[in-house]
Short mmCIF file of C-alpha atoms in Angstrom, two decimals:
data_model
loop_
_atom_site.label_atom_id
_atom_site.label_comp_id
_atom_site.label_asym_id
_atom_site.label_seq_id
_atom_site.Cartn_x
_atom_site.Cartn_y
_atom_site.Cartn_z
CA UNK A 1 -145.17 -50.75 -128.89
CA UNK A 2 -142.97 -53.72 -127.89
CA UNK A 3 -141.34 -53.65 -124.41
CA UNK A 4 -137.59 -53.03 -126.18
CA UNK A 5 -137.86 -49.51 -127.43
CA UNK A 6 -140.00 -48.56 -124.99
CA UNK A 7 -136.76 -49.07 -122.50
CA UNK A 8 -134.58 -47.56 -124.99
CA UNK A 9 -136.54 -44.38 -125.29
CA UNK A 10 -136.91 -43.86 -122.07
CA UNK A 11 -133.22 -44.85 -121.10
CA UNK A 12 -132.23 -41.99 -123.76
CA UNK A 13 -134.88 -39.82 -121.81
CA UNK A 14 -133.09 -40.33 -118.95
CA UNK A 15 -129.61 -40.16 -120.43
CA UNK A 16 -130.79 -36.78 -121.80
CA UNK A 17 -132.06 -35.64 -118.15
CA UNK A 18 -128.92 -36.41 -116.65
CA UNK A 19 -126.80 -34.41 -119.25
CA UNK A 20 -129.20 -31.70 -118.96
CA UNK A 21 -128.80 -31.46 -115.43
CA UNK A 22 -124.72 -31.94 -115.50
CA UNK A 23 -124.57 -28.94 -117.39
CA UNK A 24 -126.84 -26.79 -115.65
CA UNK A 25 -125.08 -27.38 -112.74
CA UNK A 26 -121.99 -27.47 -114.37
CA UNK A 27 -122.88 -23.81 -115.80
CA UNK A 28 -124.42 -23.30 -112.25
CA UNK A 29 -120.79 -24.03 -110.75
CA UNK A 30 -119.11 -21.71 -113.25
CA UNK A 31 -121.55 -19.10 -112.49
CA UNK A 32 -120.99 -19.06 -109.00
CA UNK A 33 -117.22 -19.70 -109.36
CA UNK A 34 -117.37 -16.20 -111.73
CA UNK A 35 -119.45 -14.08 -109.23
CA UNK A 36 -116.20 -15.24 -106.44
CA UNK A 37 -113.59 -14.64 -109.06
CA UNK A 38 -115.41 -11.18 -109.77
CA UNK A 39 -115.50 -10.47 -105.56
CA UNK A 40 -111.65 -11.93 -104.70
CA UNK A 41 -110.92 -9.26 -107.89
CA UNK A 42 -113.16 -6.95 -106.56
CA UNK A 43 -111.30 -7.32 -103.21
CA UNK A 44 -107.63 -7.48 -104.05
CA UNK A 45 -107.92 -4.16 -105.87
CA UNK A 46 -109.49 -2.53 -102.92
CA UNK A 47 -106.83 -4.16 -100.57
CA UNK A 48 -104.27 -2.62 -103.53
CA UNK A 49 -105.76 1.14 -103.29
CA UNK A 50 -105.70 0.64 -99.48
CA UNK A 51 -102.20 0.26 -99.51
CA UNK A 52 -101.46 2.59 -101.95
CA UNK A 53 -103.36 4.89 -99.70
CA UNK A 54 -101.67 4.13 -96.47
CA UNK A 55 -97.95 4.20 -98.26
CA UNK A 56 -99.55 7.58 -99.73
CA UNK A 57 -100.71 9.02 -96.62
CA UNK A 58 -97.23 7.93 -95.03
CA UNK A 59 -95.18 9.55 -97.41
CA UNK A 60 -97.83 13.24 -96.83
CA UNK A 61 -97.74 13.24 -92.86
CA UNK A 62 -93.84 12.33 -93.04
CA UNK A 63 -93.50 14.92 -95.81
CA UNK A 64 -95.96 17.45 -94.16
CA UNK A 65 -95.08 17.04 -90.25
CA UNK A 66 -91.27 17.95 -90.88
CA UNK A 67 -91.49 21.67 -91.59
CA UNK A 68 -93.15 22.05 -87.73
CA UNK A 69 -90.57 19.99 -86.10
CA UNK A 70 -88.02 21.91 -87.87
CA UNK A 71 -89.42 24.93 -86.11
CA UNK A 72 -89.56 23.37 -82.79
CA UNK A 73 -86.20 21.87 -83.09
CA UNK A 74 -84.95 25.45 -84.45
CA UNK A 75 -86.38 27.06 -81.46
CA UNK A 76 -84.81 24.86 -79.23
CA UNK A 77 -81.23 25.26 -80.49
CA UNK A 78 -82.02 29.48 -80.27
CA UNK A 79 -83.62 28.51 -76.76
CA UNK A 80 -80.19 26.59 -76.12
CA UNK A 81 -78.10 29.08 -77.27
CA UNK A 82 -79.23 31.61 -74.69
CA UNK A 83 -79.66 29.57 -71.72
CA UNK A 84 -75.86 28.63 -72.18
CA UNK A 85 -75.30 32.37 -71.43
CA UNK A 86 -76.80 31.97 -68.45
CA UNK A 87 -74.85 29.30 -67.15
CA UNK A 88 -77.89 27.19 -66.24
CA UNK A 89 -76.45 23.46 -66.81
CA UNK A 90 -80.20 22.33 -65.93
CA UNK A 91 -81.62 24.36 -68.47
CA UNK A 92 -79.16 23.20 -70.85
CA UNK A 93 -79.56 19.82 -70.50
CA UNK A 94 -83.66 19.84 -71.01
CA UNK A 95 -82.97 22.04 -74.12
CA UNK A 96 -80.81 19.20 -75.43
CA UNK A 97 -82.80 16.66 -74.61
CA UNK A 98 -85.87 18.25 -76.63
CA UNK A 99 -83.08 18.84 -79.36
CA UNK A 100 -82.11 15.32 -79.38
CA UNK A 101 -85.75 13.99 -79.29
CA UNK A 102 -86.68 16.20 -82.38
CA UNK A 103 -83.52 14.72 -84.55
CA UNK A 104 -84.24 11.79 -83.45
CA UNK A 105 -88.23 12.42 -84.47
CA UNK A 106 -86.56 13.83 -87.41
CA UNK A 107 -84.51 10.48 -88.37
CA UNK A 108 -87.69 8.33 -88.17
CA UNK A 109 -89.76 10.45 -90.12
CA UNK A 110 -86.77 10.39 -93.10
CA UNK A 111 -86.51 6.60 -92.72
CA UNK A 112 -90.71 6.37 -93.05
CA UNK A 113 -90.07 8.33 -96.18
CA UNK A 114 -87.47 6.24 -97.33
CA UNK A 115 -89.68 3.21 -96.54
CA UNK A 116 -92.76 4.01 -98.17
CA UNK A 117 -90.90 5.69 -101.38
CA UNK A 118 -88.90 2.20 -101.85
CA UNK A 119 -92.23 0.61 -102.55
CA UNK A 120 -93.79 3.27 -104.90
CA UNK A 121 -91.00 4.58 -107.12
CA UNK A 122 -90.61 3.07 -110.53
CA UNK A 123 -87.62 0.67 -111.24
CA UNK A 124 -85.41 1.95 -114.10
CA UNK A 125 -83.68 -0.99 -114.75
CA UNK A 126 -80.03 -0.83 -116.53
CA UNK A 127 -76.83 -2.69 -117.04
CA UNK A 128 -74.83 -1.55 -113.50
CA UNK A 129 -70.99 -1.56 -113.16
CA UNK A 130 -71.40 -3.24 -109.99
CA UNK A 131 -67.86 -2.90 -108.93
CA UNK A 132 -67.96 1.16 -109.17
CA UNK A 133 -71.37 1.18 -107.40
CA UNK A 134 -69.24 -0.63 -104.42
CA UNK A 135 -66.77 0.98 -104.48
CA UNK A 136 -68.27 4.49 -104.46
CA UNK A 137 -70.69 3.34 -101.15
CA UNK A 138 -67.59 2.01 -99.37
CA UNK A 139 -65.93 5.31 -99.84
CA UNK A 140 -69.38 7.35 -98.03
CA UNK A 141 -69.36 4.31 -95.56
CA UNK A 142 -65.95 4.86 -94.29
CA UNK A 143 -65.98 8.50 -94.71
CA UNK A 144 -67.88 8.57 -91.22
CA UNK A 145 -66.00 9.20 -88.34
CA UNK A 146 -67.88 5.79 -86.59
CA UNK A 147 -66.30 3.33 -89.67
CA UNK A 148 -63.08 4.79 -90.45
CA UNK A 149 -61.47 1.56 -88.44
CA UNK A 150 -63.32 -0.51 -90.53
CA UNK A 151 -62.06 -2.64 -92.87
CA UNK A 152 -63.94 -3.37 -95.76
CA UNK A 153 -62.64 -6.07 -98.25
CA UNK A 154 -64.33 -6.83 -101.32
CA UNK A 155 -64.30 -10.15 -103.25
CA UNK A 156 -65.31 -11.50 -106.43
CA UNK A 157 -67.97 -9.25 -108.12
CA UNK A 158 -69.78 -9.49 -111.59
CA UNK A 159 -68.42 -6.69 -113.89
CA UNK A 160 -72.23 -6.26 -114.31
CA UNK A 161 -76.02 -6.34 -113.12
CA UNK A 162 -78.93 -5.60 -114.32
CA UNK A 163 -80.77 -3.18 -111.90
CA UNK A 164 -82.41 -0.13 -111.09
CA UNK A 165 -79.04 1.92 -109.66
CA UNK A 166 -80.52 4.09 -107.03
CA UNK A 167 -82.38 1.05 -105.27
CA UNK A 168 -79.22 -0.91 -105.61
CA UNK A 169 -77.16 2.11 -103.96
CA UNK A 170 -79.53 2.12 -101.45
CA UNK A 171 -79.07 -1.99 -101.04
CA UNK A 172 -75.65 -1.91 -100.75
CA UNK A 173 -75.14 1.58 -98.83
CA UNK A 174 -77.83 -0.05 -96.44
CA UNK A 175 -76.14 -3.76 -95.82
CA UNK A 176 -72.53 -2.20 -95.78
CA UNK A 177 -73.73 0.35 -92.91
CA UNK A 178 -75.65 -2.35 -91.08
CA UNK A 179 -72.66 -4.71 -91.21
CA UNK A 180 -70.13 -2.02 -90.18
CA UNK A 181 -72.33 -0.60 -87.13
CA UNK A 182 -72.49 -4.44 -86.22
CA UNK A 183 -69.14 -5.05 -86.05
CA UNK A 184 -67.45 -1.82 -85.07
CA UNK A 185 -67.72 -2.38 -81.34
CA UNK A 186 -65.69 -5.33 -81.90
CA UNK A 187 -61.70 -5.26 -82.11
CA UNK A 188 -60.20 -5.29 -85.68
CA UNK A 189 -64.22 -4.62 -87.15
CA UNK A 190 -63.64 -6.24 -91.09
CA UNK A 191 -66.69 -6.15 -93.67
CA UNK A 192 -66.31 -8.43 -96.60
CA UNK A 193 -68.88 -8.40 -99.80
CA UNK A 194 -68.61 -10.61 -102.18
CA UNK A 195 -70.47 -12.33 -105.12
CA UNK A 196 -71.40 -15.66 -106.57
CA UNK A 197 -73.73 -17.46 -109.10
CA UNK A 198 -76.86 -18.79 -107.78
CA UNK A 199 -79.71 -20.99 -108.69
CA UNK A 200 -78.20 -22.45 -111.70
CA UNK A 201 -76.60 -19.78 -112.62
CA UNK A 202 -79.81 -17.55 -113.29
CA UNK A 203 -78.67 -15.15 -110.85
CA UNK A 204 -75.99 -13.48 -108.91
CA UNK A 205 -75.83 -13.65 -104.90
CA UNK A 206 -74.43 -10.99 -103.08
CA UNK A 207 -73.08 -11.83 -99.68
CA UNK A 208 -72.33 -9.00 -96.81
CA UNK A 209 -70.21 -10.61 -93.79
CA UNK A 210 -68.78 -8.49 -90.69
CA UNK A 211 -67.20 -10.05 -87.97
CA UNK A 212 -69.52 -8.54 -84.95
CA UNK A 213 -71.92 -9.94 -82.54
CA UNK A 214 -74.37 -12.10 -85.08
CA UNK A 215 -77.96 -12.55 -84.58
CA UNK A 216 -79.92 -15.05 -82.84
CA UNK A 217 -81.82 -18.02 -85.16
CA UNK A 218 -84.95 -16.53 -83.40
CA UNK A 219 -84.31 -12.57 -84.06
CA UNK A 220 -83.62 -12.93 -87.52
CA UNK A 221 -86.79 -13.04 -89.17
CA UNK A 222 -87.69 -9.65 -87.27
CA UNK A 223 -84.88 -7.80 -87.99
CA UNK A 224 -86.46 -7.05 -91.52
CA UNK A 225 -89.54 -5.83 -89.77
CA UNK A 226 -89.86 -2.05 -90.12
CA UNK A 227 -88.51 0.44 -87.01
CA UNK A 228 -87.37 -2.91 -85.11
CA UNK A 229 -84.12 -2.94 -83.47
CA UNK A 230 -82.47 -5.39 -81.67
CA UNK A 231 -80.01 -3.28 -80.04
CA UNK A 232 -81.07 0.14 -78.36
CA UNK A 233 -77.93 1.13 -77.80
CA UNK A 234 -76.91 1.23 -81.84
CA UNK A 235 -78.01 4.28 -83.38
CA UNK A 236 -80.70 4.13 -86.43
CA UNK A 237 -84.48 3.47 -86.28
CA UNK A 238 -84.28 0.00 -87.51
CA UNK A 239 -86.01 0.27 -91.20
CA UNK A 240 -82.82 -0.15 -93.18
CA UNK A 241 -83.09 -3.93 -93.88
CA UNK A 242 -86.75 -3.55 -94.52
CA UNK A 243 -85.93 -1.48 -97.02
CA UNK A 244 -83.49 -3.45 -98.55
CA UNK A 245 -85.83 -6.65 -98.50
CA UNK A 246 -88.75 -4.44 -100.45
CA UNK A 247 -86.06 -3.45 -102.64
CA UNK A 248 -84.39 -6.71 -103.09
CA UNK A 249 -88.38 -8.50 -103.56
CA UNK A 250 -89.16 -5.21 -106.33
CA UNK A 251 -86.00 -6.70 -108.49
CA UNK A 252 -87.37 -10.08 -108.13
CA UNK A 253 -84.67 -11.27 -105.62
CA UNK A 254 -84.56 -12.37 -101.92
CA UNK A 255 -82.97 -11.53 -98.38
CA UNK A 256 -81.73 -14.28 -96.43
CA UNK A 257 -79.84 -13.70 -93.06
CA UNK A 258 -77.44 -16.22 -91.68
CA UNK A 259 -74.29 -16.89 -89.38
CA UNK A 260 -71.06 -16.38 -90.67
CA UNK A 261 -68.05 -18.54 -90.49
CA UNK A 262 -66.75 -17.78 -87.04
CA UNK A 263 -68.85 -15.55 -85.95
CA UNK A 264 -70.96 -12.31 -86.79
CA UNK A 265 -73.20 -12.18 -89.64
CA UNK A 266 -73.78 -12.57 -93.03
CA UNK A 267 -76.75 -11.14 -95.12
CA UNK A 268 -77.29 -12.69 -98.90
CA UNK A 269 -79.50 -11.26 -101.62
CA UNK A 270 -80.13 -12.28 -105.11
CA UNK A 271 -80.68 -10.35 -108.28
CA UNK A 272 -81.87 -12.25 -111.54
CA UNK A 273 -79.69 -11.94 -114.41
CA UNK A 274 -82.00 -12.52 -116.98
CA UNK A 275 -84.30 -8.69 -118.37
CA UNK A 276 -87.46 -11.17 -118.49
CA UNK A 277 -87.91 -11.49 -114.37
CA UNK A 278 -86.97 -7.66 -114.27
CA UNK A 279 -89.95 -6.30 -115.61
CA UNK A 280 -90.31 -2.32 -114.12
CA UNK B 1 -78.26 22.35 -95.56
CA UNK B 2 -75.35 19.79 -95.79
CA UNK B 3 -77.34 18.66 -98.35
CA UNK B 4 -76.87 21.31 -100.97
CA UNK B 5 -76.16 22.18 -105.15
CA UNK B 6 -73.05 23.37 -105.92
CA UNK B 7 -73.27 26.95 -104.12
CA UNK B 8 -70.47 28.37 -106.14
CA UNK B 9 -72.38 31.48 -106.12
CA UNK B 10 -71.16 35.32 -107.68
CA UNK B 11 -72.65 36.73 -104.69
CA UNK B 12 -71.32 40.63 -104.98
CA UNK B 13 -71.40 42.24 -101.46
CA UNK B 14 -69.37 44.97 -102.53
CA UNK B 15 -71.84 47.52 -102.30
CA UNK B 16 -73.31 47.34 -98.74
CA UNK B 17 -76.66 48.79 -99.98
CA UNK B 18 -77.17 46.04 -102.16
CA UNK B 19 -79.70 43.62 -99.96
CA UNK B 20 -80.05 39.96 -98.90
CA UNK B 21 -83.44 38.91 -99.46
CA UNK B 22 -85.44 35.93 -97.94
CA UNK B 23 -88.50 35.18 -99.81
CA UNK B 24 -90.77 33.07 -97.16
CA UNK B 25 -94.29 32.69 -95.73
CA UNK B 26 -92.92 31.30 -92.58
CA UNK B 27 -91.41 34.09 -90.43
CA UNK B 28 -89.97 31.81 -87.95
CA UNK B 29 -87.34 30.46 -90.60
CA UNK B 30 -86.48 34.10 -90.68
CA UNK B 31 -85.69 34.38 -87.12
CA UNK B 32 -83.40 31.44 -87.21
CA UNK B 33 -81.83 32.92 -90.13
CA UNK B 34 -81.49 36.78 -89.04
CA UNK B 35 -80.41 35.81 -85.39
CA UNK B 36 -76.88 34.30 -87.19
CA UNK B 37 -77.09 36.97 -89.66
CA UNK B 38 -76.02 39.33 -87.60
CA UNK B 39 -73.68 37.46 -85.28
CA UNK B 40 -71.81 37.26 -89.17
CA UNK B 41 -69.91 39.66 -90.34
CA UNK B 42 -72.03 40.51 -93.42
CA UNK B 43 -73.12 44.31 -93.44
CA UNK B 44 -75.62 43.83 -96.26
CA UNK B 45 -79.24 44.60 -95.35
CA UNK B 46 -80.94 41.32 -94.57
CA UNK B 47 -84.61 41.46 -95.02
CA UNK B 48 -87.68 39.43 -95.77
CA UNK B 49 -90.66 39.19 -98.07
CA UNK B 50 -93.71 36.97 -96.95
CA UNK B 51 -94.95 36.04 -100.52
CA UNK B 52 -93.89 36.28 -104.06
CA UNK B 53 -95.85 39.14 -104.93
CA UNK B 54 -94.90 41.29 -102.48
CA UNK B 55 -90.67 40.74 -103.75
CA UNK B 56 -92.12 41.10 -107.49
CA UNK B 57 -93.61 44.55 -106.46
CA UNK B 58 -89.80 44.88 -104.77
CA UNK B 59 -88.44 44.45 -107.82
CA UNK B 60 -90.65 46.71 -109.41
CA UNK B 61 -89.05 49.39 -107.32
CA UNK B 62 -86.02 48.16 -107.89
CA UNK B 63 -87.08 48.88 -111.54
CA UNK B 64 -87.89 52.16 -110.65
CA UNK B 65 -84.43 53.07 -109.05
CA UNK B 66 -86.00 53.26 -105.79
CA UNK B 67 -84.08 49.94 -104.02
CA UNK B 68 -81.36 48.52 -104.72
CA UNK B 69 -80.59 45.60 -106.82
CA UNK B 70 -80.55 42.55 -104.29
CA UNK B 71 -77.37 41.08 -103.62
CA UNK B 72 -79.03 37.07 -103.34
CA UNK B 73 -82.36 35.61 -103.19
CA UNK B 74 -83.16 32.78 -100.50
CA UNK B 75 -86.38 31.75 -101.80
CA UNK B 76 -89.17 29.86 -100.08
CA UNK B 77 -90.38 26.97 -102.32
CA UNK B 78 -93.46 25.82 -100.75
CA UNK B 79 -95.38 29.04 -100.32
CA UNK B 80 -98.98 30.28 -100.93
CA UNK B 81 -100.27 31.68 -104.21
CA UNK B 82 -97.10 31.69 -105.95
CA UNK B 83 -94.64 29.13 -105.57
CA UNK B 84 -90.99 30.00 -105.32
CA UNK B 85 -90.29 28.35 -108.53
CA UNK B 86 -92.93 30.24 -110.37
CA UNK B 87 -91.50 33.55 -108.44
CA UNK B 88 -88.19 32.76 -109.72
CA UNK B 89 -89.43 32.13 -113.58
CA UNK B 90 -91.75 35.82 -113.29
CA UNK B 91 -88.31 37.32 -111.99
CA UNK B 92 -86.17 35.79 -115.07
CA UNK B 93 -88.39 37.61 -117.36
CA UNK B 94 -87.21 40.85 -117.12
CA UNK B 95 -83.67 40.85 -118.11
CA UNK B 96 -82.56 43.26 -114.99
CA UNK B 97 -82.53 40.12 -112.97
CA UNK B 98 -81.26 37.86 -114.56
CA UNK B 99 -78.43 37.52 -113.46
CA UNK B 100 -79.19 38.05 -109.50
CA UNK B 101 -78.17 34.70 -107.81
CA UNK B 102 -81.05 32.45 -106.19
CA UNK B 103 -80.87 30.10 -104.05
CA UNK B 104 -84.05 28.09 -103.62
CA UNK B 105 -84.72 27.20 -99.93
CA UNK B 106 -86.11 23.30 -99.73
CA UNK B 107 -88.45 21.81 -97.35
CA UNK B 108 -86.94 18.37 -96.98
CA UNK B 109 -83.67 17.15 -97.84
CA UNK B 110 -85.94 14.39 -99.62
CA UNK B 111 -87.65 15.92 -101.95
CA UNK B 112 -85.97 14.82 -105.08
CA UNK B 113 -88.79 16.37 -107.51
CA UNK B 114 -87.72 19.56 -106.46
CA UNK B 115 -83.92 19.16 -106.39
CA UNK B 116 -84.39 18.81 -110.03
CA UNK B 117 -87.48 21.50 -110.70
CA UNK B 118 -84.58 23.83 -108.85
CA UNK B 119 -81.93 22.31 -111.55
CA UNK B 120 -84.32 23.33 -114.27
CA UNK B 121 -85.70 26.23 -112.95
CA UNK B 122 -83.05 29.13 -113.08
CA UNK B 123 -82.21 29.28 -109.21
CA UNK B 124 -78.08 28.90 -109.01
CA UNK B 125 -78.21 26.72 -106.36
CA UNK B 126 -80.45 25.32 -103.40
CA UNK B 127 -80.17 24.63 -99.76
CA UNK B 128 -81.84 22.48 -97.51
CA UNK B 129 -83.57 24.29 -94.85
CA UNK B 130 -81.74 23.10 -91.57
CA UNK B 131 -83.08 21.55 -88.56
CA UNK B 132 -79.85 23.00 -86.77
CA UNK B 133 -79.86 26.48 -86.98
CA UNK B 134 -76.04 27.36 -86.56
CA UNK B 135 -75.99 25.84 -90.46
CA UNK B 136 -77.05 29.57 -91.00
CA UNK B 137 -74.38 30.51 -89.70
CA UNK B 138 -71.73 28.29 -91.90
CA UNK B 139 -73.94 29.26 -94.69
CA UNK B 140 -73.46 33.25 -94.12
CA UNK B 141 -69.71 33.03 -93.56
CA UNK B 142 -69.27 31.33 -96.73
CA UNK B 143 -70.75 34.23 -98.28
CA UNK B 144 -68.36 36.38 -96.39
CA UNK B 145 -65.29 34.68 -97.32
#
């Protein structure tokens, strides 16, 4: 044996080794990689049931608790009705306030509902005439007696969208009524919704502006938190624009909130135009 | 109940022996109903059954010429052992009644499965089951007008 191949031989021993032991540890690597992939799987579809479970157990005790505050709040108006015959002003006035506490029980229970059924319904997605679908929620909005000196002026809107039409009701009915309630403590209240082309084109803006009190830089990220409100003295129970941002995120779109020109508010969302990022 | 189907109904109150049934497991709804009832100025018996079977074995008599044939049905949806849909589609068998107006009484004004089950099922209308009361009393004029 001469000195030469004994060095080669054992430099392709070693060579040999060294692949050897890249790939077990390379197949060591992907093994343990796997067995994380498995648990983050394993994980993300408990953390899925979990919240199917909570929005399902939401939906039940909303569902389920309203038929006993309908007979407390029924008993109360009966209650009221006779204490008014006795001419007991006190009486009267805890009656009402038990009344008022149970609608008002009532409303938050509804707007749960609402809530929890915006993220677990199906999206039927179809072509929209957008303009009717205004038009028709501007003619509920201003049917109430708070919004009847509102004006609402609509600008340029896409013939069509592509959308599930109950959700998008719901959008629009939602933004219209927050802009009005925002503005109608203000003189000459206006509400102006409008549309443009976004994002090169692959989708279509909507923009809601009133002309009320605005919101602060700082407030606006929480007004799309569930039951928040930034004003106690507005009626509601503060889910509408989280509902309209779960909505708005279901069709692929997003919720922005900003200032409008001279004052008040304006809330944007998009909606793709293209069926292939609208998958139900 | 300002959230209701078309209640267009042929309610014939002619004959005052002709009753107004309410078909519900919860007497308490029956309170708040009977209280307006007769503040209204309907003269038609008003009276309640507490299940499904018990108005089937009504109707039974009814059969038998012992009762009158009801004038309307308010019928419970949500009940136990029979649910007022199923009530409604037993009823719509027999060919005596089918032509006595329903009206299917719903839980929550957001229960959109069973806005349409009570589109499908043969009721003639459906009202919400109010958290005022006095919407009893709107409700019972209407019938009187």
């Amino acid at each position: 044996m001469t000195v030469t191949p004994f060095f080669a031989l054992a430099g392709t021993g070693l060579l040999c080794g060294l692949i050897c032991l890249f790939v077990y540890r390379s197949l060591e690597r992907n093994r343990r990689l796997d067995a994380q992939n498995r648990k983050l799987a394993f994980l993300l579809m408990r953390l899925e049931q979990q919240n199917v479970d909570l929005d399902q157990f939401a939906t039940m005790a909303a569902h389920d608790l309203q038929a006993p505050l309908r007979f407390m709040v029924n008993q109360a108006h009966l209650l009221d009705m006779d204490i008014r015959e006795l001419e007991r002003p006190e009486l009267a006035a805890m009656t009402n306030h038990i009344i008022e506490q149970g609608d008002r029980m009532h409303a938050l229970m509804l707007d749960l509902l609402a809530f929890c059924r915006a993220g677990q319904d199906s999206l039927d997605i179809a072509d929209i005439d957008i303009q009717k679908l205004v038009s028709d929620e501007i003619e509920r909005l201003q049917a109430k007696a708070d919004y009847q000196g509102t004006e609402v002026q609509v600008g340029n809107l896409p013939p069509s969208v592509l959308a599930d039409r109950q959700k998008l009701a719901i959008i629009v009915a939602n933004l219209l009524d927050n802009a009005a309630k925002f503005s109608s403590a203000y003189p000459s209240p206006v509400v102006h919704i409008s549309a443009r082309e976004h994002g090169s084109d692959r989708a279509w803006q909507f923009l809601v502006r009133d002309n009320g009190c605005g919101i602060e830089p700082a407030h606006r990220e929480s007004v799309f938190r569930p039951f928040s409100r930034l004003d106690a003295s507005k009626s509601g129970t503060g889910v509408g624009l989280s509902i309209v941002r779960k909505l708005v995120e279901r069709h692929q779109g997003e919720v922005t909130i900003a200032s409008a020109d001279g004052g008040g508010t304006v809330v944007a969302f998009t909606l793709p135009k293209s069926p292939m990022e609208l998958t139900p | 109940m300002s959230d209701s189907m078309n209640l267009g109904l042929p309610v014939d109150l002619s004959d005052p022996s002709r009753a107004i049934v309410m078909v519900d497991d919860e007497e308490l709804d029956f309170v708040s109903a009977s209280r307006f009832y007769k503040r209204s100025s309907l003269e038609n018996p008003f009276i309640r059954f507490e299940h499904g079977m018990a108005f089937l074995e009504y109707l039974e008599s009814v059969k038998r010429g012992e009762n009158a044939l009801p004038a309307l049905v308010l019928m419970d949806i949500n009940m136990p052992r029979m649910n007022g849909f199923e009530v409604v589609a037993t009823m719509r068998e027999d060919n005596h009644f089918a032509e006595v107006p329903v009206v299917a009484m719903l839980t929550s004004s957001t229960d959109t499965r069973d806005r349409e089950r009570a589109r499908e099922s043969g009721v003639s209308g459906y009202l919400v089951k109010p958290f005022n009361p006095r919407e009893y009393a709107t409700f019972f004029e209407s019938l009187a007008a």
